[in-house]
Coordinates of C-alpha atoms in Angstrom, one line a residue:
M262 CA 96.3 87.9 95.2
K263 CA 95.0 89.6 98.3
K264 CA 95.2 93.3 98.7
I265 CA 97.4 94.5 101.5
Y266 CA 95.5 96.3 104.2
N267 CA 96.9 97.4 107.6
Y268 CA 94.8 96.5 110.5
I269 CA 96.1 99.3 112.7
F270 CA 95.5 98.7 116.4
A271 CA 94.2 102.0 117.7
V272 CA 95.2 102.6 121.3
S273 CA 94.5 106.3 121.9
A274 CA 96.5 106.6 125.0
L275 CA 99.5 105.0 123.4
V276 CA 99.2 106.9 120.1
T277 CA 98.8 110.3 121.8
S278 CA 101.9 109.8 123.8
F279 CA 103.9 110.1 120.6
S280 CA 104.7 113.2 118.6
C281 CA 102.1 113.9 115.9
S282 CA 104.2 114.7 112.9
D283 CA 102.9 113.6 109.5
D284 CA 105.7 111.1 109.2
Y285 CA 104.6 109.4 112.4
F286 CA 101.7 107.9 110.5
D287 CA 103.8 106.9 107.5
V288 CA 102.1 103.6 107.0
N289 CA 99.4 102.1 104.8
S290 CA 95.9 103.5 105.2
S291 CA 93.6 101.1 107.1
V292 CA 90.4 99.9 105.7
T293 CA 89.3 98.1 108.9
Q294 CA 90.6 99.1 112.3
P295 CA 89.7 96.5 114.9
T296 CA 90.1 97.8 118.4
N297 CA 91.8 95.4 120.9
T298 CA 90.0 92.1 121.4
G299 CA 86.6 93.0 119.9
L300 CA 87.0 90.5 117.0
A301 CA 87.5 86.8 117.1
P302 CA 91.0 85.5 116.1
Q303 CA 90.1 84.4 112.6
Y304 CA 89.4 88.0 111.8
R305 CA 92.6 89.2 113.3
I306 CA 95.3 86.9 111.9
E307 CA 95.5 88.7 108.6
G308 CA 96.1 92.0 110.2
A309 CA 98.8 90.5 112.5
I310 CA 100.7 89.1 109.5
E311 CA 100.4 92.2 107.4
N312 CA 101.4 94.5 110.1
T313 CA 104.5 92.4 110.8
V314 CA 105.5 92.5 107.2
A315 CA 104.1 95.5 105.3
T316 CA 104.4 97.8 108.3
A317 CA 107.2 96.7 110.5
Q318 CA 109.5 94.8 108.2
Y319 CA 109.2 97.5 105.5
R320 CA 110.4 100.1 107.9
G321 CA 113.1 97.9 109.2
V322 CA 114.4 97.4 105.6
R323 CA 114.0 101.1 104.7
E324 CA 116.2 102.2 107.6
V325 CA 119.1 100.0 106.6
L326 CA 118.6 100.0 102.8
G327 CA 121.7 102.2 102.3
V328 CA 123.6 100.7 105.3
V329 CA 123.7 97.3 103.6
Q330 CA 124.2 99.0 100.2
Y331 CA 121.3 97.4 98.4
G332 CA 120.0 100.8 97.3
S333 CA 121.2 104.4 96.8
Q334 CA 119.5 107.8 96.8
N335 CA 119.8 110.6 94.3
T336 CA 120.7 112.9 97.2
A337 CA 124.3 112.9 98.4
A338 CA 125.0 112.1 102.1
Y339 CA 121.5 110.7 102.6
Y340 CA 121.0 109.8 106.2
S341 CA 121.0 106.0 106.1
E342 CA 123.8 105.9 103.6
S343 CA 126.3 108.2 105.2
W344 CA 125.1 107.7 108.8
N345 CA 124.2 111.3 109.5
T346 CA 121.4 113.9 109.8
F347 CA 118.2 112.2 110.6
L348 CA 120.0 109.0 111.5
T349 CA 121.6 110.8 114.5
T350 CA 118.3 112.3 115.7
G351 CA 116.2 109.1 115.8
N352 CA 113.8 110.6 113.3
Y353 CA 112.7 107.4 111.7
F354 CA 110.1 104.8 112.5
L355 CA 110.8 101.1 112.8
W356 CA 110.3 101.6 116.6
Q357 CA 106.8 103.0 116.3
N358 CA 105.7 100.6 113.6
V359 CA 106.7 97.6 115.8
Y360 CA 105.2 98.9 119.1
V361 CA 102.1 100.8 117.9
Y362 CA 101.0 98.7 115.0
A363 CA 102.6 95.3 114.8
L364 CA 103.2 93.9 118.4
P365 CA 99.7 94.8 119.7
N366 CA 98.1 92.7 117.0
T367 CA 100.3 89.7 118.0
A368 CA 99.4 90.3 121.7
D369 CA 95.7 90.3 120.9
L370 CA 96.1 87.1 118.7
I371 CA 97.8 85.3 121.6
Y372 CA 95.0 86.4 124.0
L373 CA 92.2 85.6 121.6
G374 CA 93.6 82.2 120.8
E375 CA 93.4 81.4 124.5
E376 CA 89.9 82.9 124.9
Y377 CA 88.5 80.9 121.9
N378 CA 90.2 77.6 122.8
S379 CA 92.2 77.9 119.6
P380 CA 95.9 77.5 120.5
H381 CA 96.9 77.6 116.8
Y382 CA 96.2 81.3 116.8
T383 CA 98.1 81.7 120.0
A384 CA 101.0 79.9 118.3
V385 CA 100.9 82.2 115.3
G386 CA 100.8 85.2 117.5
K387 CA 103.9 84.0 119.3
I388 CA 105.8 83.2 116.1
L389 CA 105.1 86.7 114.7
R390 CA 105.9 88.2 118.1
A391 CA 109.3 86.4 118.1
Y392 CA 110.0 87.7 114.6
L393 CA 109.2 91.3 115.6
F394 CA 111.2 91.2 118.8
G395 CA 114.1 89.8 116.8
M396 CA 113.9 92.5 114.2
A397 CA 113.7 95.3 116.7
T398 CA 116.4 94.1 119.0
D399 CA 118.8 93.4 116.1
Q400 CA 118.5 97.1 115.1
Y401 CA 118.5 98.7 118.6
G402 CA 119.9 96.3 121.2
S403 CA 118.0 96.6 124.4
I404 CA 114.2 97.0 123.7
V405 CA 110.9 97.1 125.5
M406 CA 109.6 93.6 126.0
E407 CA 107.9 92.8 129.3
D408 CA 106.1 96.2 129.3
S409 CA 104.9 96.2 125.7
Y410 CA 101.1 96.2 125.1
D411 CA 99.1 93.4 126.8
P412 CA 95.3 93.4 126.3
E413 CA 94.8 92.3 129.9
Q414 CA 96.8 95.1 131.5
T415 CA 96.9 98.9 131.6
I416 CA 99.3 100.3 129.0
E417 CA 102.6 101.2 130.4
L418 CA 103.6 104.6 129.0
E419 CA 107.1 104.6 130.6
P420 CA 108.1 101.0 130.0
E421 CA 111.3 99.3 131.2
F422 CA 113.9 98.0 128.7
S423 CA 115.1 94.4 128.5
T424 CA 118.6 93.5 127.5
Q425 CA 119.2 91.9 124.1
E426 CA 120.3 88.7 125.9
E427 CA 116.9 88.6 127.7
V428 CA 115.1 89.3 124.4
Y429 CA 116.9 86.4 122.7
E430 CA 115.9 84.1 125.5
R431 CA 112.3 85.1 125.1
I432 CA 112.4 84.6 121.3
F433 CA 113.5 81.0 121.8
Q434 CA 110.8 80.6 124.5
L435 CA 108.1 81.9 122.3
L436 CA 109.1 79.7 119.4
D437 CA 109.2 76.6 121.6
E438 CA 105.8 77.3 123.1
A439 CA 104.4 77.9 119.6
L440 CA 105.6 74.6 118.4
L441 CA 103.9 72.8 121.2
E442 CA 100.7 74.8 120.6
L443 CA 100.6 73.9 117.0
D444 CA 100.4 70.3 118.0
M445 CA 97.3 70.9 120.2
E446 CA 93.6 70.6 119.2
S447 CA 92.1 73.9 118.1
E448 CA 88.4 74.8 117.8
L449 CA 89.1 77.3 115.1
G450 CA 91.2 76.7 112.0
L451 CA 93.8 79.3 111.0
D452 CA 92.3 79.9 107.6
D453 CA 88.6 79.6 108.5
E454 CA 88.0 83.2 107.2
G455 CA 90.9 83.2 104.7
G456 CA 93.0 85.2 107.1
D457 CA 96.1 83.0 107.1
I458 CA 97.7 84.7 104.1
L459 CA 101.1 83.2 104.9
Y460 CA 100.4 79.4 104.9
H461 CA 96.6 79.1 104.5
G462 CA 96.2 77.0 107.6
D463 CA 99.0 74.6 106.9
L464 CA 100.3 73.7 110.3
A465 CA 103.3 71.8 109.1
Q466 CA 104.5 75.0 107.3
W467 CA 104.0 77.1 110.3
R468 CA 106.1 74.6 112.3
R469 CA 108.9 74.8 109.7
F470 CA 108.7 78.6 109.7
A471 CA 109.1 78.6 113.6
N472 CA 112.1 76.3 113.4
S473 CA 113.7 78.3 110.6
I474 CA 113.4 81.5 112.6
K475 CA 115.0 79.6 115.5
A476 CA 117.9 78.6 113.3
R477 CA 118.3 82.2 112.2
Y478 CA 118.6 83.5 115.7
L479 CA 120.8 80.7 117.0
N480 CA 123.1 81.4 114.1
H481 CA 123.5 85.1 115.2
L482 CA 125.5 83.9 118.2
T483 CA 128.7 83.2 116.2
K484 CA 130.8 85.7 118.4
K485 CA 129.8 83.9 121.6
S486 CA 132.3 81.2 122.4
S487 CA 131.5 80.6 126.1
G488 CA 128.7 80.8 128.6
E489 CA 125.1 79.8 128.4
H490 CA 124.7 81.3 124.9
A491 CA 127.8 80.0 123.3
Y492 CA 127.4 79.4 119.6
D493 CA 126.3 75.8 119.0
P494 CA 126.4 74.9 115.3
Q495 CA 124.7 71.6 116.0
A496 CA 121.7 73.3 117.6
V497 CA 121.5 75.5 114.4
I498 CA 121.7 72.4 112.2
T499 CA 119.0 70.7 114.2
A500 CA 116.7 73.7 113.8
V501 CA 117.5 73.8 110.1
E502 CA 116.6 70.1 109.8
N503 CA 113.1 70.9 111.1
G504 CA 112.8 74.1 109.0
F505 CA 112.0 74.8 105.4
V506 CA 112.4 72.0 102.9
S507 CA 111.8 73.8 99.6
N508 CA 110.8 77.1 98.1
E509 CA 107.2 76.1 98.7
D510 CA 107.8 77.0 102.4
N511 CA 109.0 80.5 101.7
A512 CA 107.3 83.0 104.1
L513 CA 106.0 85.9 102.0
I514 CA 103.1 88.1 101.4
E515 CA 101.9 89.1 97.9
Y516 CA 100.7 92.3 96.3
G517 CA 98.2 92.6 93.5
G518 CA 99.8 95.6 91.8
G519 CA 96.4 97.4 91.8
E520 CA 95.4 101.0 91.9
A521 CA 95.7 101.4 95.7
S522 CA 99.2 102.1 96.9
N523 CA 98.7 99.6 99.7
D524 CA 98.2 96.9 97.0
N525 CA 101.6 97.5 95.7
Q526 CA 105.1 96.4 96.8
P527 CA 106.2 99.3 99.0
F528 CA 109.5 99.8 97.0
S529 CA 107.8 99.8 93.6
V530 CA 107.2 103.0 91.7
S531 CA 103.5 103.0 92.9
G532 CA 104.2 101.9 96.4
Y533 CA 104.5 104.1 99.4
G534 CA 108.2 103.6 99.9
S535 CA 109.5 104.0 96.4
T536 CA 111.1 107.4 97.0
R537 CA 113.4 105.7 99.5
F538 CA 115.0 103.5 96.8
D539 CA 116.0 105.7 93.9
Y540 CA 118.8 103.5 92.5
F541 CA 120.5 100.2 93.0
S542 CA 123.9 100.6 94.6
E543 CA 127.2 100.3 92.9
F544 CA 128.3 97.6 95.4
F545 CA 125.2 95.4 94.7
V546 CA 125.4 95.8 91.0
E547 CA 129.1 95.1 90.8
L548 CA 128.7 92.1 93.1
L549 CA 126.1 90.6 90.6
Q550 CA 128.5 91.3 87.8
D551 CA 131.1 89.1 89.5
P552 CA 129.4 87.1 92.2
L553 CA 132.0 84.3 92.3
N554 CA 135.0 86.7 92.5
I555 CA 136.7 85.0 89.6
E556 CA 139.0 86.6 87.0
E557 CA 137.0 85.8 84.0
D558 CA 133.8 87.7 83.1
F559 CA 130.9 85.9 84.6
E560 CA 127.6 87.9 85.0
D561 CA 125.0 86.5 87.4
P562 CA 121.8 85.6 85.5
R563 CA 119.9 87.3 88.4
L564 CA 121.3 90.7 87.5
S565 CA 118.9 91.5 84.7
V566 CA 116.0 90.0 86.7
I567 CA 116.6 92.1 89.9
V568 CA 118.1 95.2 88.4
P569 CA 116.5 97.3 85.6
E570 CA 118.7 98.3 82.8
A571 CA 119.7 102.0 82.7
V572 CA 118.0 104.3 80.2
N573 CA 121.3 104.7 78.4
G574 CA 121.9 101.0 78.5
G575 CA 123.8 98.6 80.7
Y576 CA 123.7 98.1 84.5
Q577 CA 125.4 100.6 86.7
G578 CA 124.7 101.3 90.4
V579 CA 125.2 104.5 92.3
P580 CA 128.1 104.7 94.9
T581 CA 126.5 104.7 98.3
G582 CA 126.3 108.2 99.7
A583 CA 127.4 109.9 96.5
G584 CA 124.1 110.9 95.1
V585 CA 123.4 111.5 91.4
D586 CA 123.7 114.6 89.2
A587 CA 120.4 115.1 87.3
E588 CA 122.2 115.1 83.9
E589 CA 123.8 111.7 84.7
A590 CA 120.7 110.0 86.0
D591 CA 120.0 108.0 82.9
N592 CA 123.3 106.2 83.2
Y593 CA 122.2 104.4 86.4
S594 CA 119.8 101.6 87.2
I595 CA 116.7 102.8 88.9
G596 CA 115.7 101.1 92.1
Y597 CA 112.2 100.0 91.0
G598 CA 110.9 97.6 88.4
G599 CA 112.8 94.4 89.0
F600 CA 111.9 91.1 90.7
Y601 CA 111.8 92.6 94.2
T602 CA 110.6 96.1 93.3
S603 CA 107.7 95.8 90.8
P604 CA 104.2 96.6 91.9
D605 CA 103.2 93.0 92.2
S606 CA 106.5 91.8 93.8
P607 CA 106.2 89.9 97.0
T608 CA 107.9 90.7 100.3
F609 CA 109.8 87.8 101.7
M610 CA 110.1 87.3 105.5
M611 CA 112.3 84.2 105.2
T612 CA 113.2 81.7 102.4
F613 CA 114.5 78.2 101.9
S614 CA 117.7 79.6 100.4
E615 CA 118.4 81.6 103.6
V616 CA 117.9 78.4 105.6
K617 CA 120.4 76.5 103.5
F618 CA 122.9 79.3 103.8
I619 CA 122.4 79.2 107.6
E620 CA 123.1 75.5 107.5
A621 CA 126.1 76.0 105.3
E622 CA 127.6 78.4 107.7
A623 CA 126.9 76.3 110.8
R624 CA 128.4 73.2 109.1
Y625 CA 131.5 75.1 107.9
R626 CA 132.1 76.5 111.4
S627 CA 131.7 73.0 112.8
G628 CA 134.4 71.7 110.5
D629 CA 132.0 69.8 108.1
V630 CA 133.2 71.5 104.9
A631 CA 131.7 68.9 102.6
G632 CA 128.3 69.3 104.3
A633 CA 128.6 73.1 104.2
Y634 CA 129.4 73.1 100.4
S635 CA 126.5 70.8 99.7
A636 CA 124.1 73.1 101.7
Y637 CA 125.6 76.1 100.0
L638 CA 124.9 74.7 96.5
E639 CA 121.3 73.9 97.5
G640 CA 120.9 77.5 98.7
V641 CA 122.2 79.0 95.5
E642 CA 120.1 76.8 93.4
A643 CA 117.0 77.5 95.5
D644 CA 117.4 81.3 95.0
L645 CA 117.9 80.9 91.3
E646 CA 114.7 78.9 91.1
K647 CA 112.9 81.5 93.3
L648 CA 113.8 84.1 90.7
N649 CA 112.6 81.9 87.8
I650 CA 116.0 81.6 86.2
S651 CA 115.8 79.0 83.3
S652 CA 117.0 75.5 84.0
E653 CA 119.8 75.9 81.4
E654 CA 121.2 79.0 83.1
I655 CA 120.9 77.3 86.5
S656 CA 122.8 74.3 85.3
A657 CA 125.5 76.5 83.8
Y658 CA 125.8 78.6 87.0
M659 CA 126.1 75.6 89.2
S660 CA 128.7 74.1 86.9
T661 CA 130.8 77.3 87.0
I662 CA 130.7 77.2 90.8
D663 CA 132.0 73.7 90.8
E664 CA 134.7 74.5 88.3
E665 CA 135.9 77.8 89.6
I666 CA 135.4 77.3 93.3
G667 CA 134.7 73.8 94.3
Q668 CA 134.9 72.4 97.7
E669 CA 138.6 72.9 97.9
S670 CA 138.4 76.7 97.5
F671 CA 135.1 77.1 99.3
D672 CA 134.9 79.4 102.4
L673 CA 132.6 81.7 104.4
S674 CA 132.8 84.4 101.7
Q675 CA 130.9 82.4 99.2
I676 CA 128.2 81.7 101.7
F677 CA 127.8 85.3 102.8
V678 CA 127.9 86.7 99.3
Q679 CA 125.2 84.4 98.0
K680 CA 123.1 84.9 101.1
Y681 CA 123.4 88.7 100.6
I682 CA 122.1 88.4 97.1
A683 CA 119.3 86.0 98.1
N684 CA 118.2 88.1 101.1
M685 CA 117.6 91.3 99.0
L686 CA 115.4 93.7 100.9
N687 CA 115.6 91.8 104.2
P688 CA 116.9 93.6 107.3
E689 CA 118.6 90.3 108.3
T690 CA 121.5 91.3 106.0
W691 CA 122.6 94.0 108.4
V692 CA 123.0 91.3 111.1
D693 CA 125.4 89.5 108.8
F694 CA 127.4 92.6 107.9
R695 CA 128.0 93.2 111.6
R696 CA 128.7 89.6 112.5
V697 CA 131.7 89.6 110.1
D698 CA 132.6 93.2 111.0
Y699 CA 131.9 94.5 107.5
S700 CA 134.8 92.5 106.2
D701 CA 135.9 93.1 102.6
E702 CA 137.4 89.6 102.6
I703 CA 133.9 88.2 103.2
Y704 CA 132.2 90.8 100.9
P705 CA 134.7 91.6 98.2
G706 CA 134.6 95.3 97.2
L707 CA 132.7 96.5 100.3
E708 CA 133.8 100.0 101.3
R709 CA 132.5 102.6 103.6
P710 CA 130.0 105.0 101.9
E711 CA 131.0 108.4 100.5
N712 CA 130.3 111.5 102.6
V713 CA 130.4 109.4 105.7
N714 CA 129.7 111.1 109.0
V715 CA 133.3 111.5 110.1
S716 CA 132.4 113.3 113.3
I717 CA 131.1 110.0 114.7
F718 CA 132.9 107.6 112.4
P719 CA 136.4 109.1 112.0
G720 CA 138.4 106.0 111.2
E721 CA 138.3 103.8 108.2
D722 CA 137.5 100.8 110.4
D723 CA 134.6 102.6 112.1
W724 CA 131.2 101.3 111.0
L725 CA 127.6 101.7 112.1
R726 CA 126.7 99.1 114.8
A727 CA 123.2 100.0 116.1
M728 CA 120.4 102.4 115.5
M729 CA 119.2 105.4 117.5
Y730 CA 116.1 105.0 119.6
E731 CA 113.3 107.2 118.1
Y732 CA 113.0 110.7 119.4
N733 CA 109.4 110.2 120.7
E734 CA 110.6 107.4 123.0
E735 CA 113.4 109.6 124.2
D736 CA 111.1 112.5 124.9
R737 CA 108.6 110.3 126.8
N738 CA 110.7 107.6 128.4
Y739 CA 114.2 109.0 128.8
E740 CA 114.6 107.7 132.3
N741 CA 114.3 104.1 131.3
M742 CA 115.9 104.0 127.8
P743 CA 119.7 103.4 127.3
N744 CA 122.1 106.2 126.4
N745 CA 120.9 107.6 123.1
D746 CA 123.9 109.9 122.4
P747 CA 124.6 109.3 118.7
A748 CA 128.3 108.9 119.4
I749 CA 127.5 106.0 121.7
R750 CA 124.4 104.5 120.2
L751 CA 125.6 104.3 116.6
T752 CA 129.1 103.0 117.4
T753 CA 128.4 100.5 120.3
P754 CA 127.9 96.9 119.2
V755 CA 124.8 95.1 120.4
W756 CA 125.2 92.0 122.6
W757 CA 125.5 89.3 119.9
D758 CA 128.1 91.6 118.1
T759 CA 130.5 91.4 121.0
E760 CA 133.1 88.6 121.5
E761 CA 132.5 86.5 124.6

């Protein structure tokens, strides 16, 4: 396994325009720090991938960990769980990690691919760029796109914002361009220096990854029923058919679990984000204790693989926003030590199981219930296999689904619940929560957190819809950024979250 190093792109003018708090540089230490285009693309691809995942995606997950109720803190009313304090000040850092560290690496990779007559690198830069734009716009709505870092132009310190609709159009454009470039001749191979830590130079897998991302973003448009961007389930299915075909295609980076913190899964006990994930949430644990929502006791075999047993025995999660009294701590399942949160656990960008659940939803919405049920079963089985559940337990699980649910009782809830479990620690889950309006009919047992910020969310049907822009952007670029009043930002749905 490779150690995870951040190849931080050092642009002094950009960095000094931000506040210089200790938290600002809350990322992995860098061992090598290439400056702009001084290195050939084969030496930059690893940094571009790692910054996309270990820097940007980590922060994207961390900000919504309590929002999607995967994890809970030992502190009551923690900001991301109860939607208050720091959450209302923009004092968190997905924005900086995307714009200072991750996107510049993709911009350089695109440029260097063109300079070195190696379009495969340009393609990878565009795929990662689409992924980052998508992650950022899904949390914030309008974002900086056209005026983000470009190695051929002067850095724009007061950039214009693009609407989410414009960003989505660019995402699809970048992915389509990348697919064409992957079919071109390239003077340099993607893995010439071992830098392609995602697919080791396998162009077919990069193509499948690009199509899978395309399917994900096409499927976000379920609330759009008219106009240019009306939801098109067949377009989703077409992208799926060109996407991942097995768990071998899963997009992930690995950690060695070594002495260095940046060689450890961020949410493990020795990782740099472990303090943000004290316990598993009550909602997540109880969902795994009854994933099929049936009357008889049926514990998911993934429970003991994902969730550590409490010191006092059994599996118990902490209610989101409630916190934990010190004397009660041993009754709850800690947040680190399971399949996703051990030192050598991988970080998944996208998986075959997610692709099958996307297909299941698209087929269900198109009226093809039989096709949807078949894709759903494939998605469940793929996730069980991903977690190394035994063949006997998989067989028993799939049989129970057929007996207790079957095609006749199958609906969207089964798809979303299994996708929620399979997408553990992926910010994509917050998109799904909002697309179905946090429905407890889709997610049985889902409730608003305890100690919720009632000054902004007074009604029981009021839920968090978007994130605040970070305070450093507001200080520096307030004339261009959208309204950042917490009462507006946190409660206003993003573009794809509005009926049209």
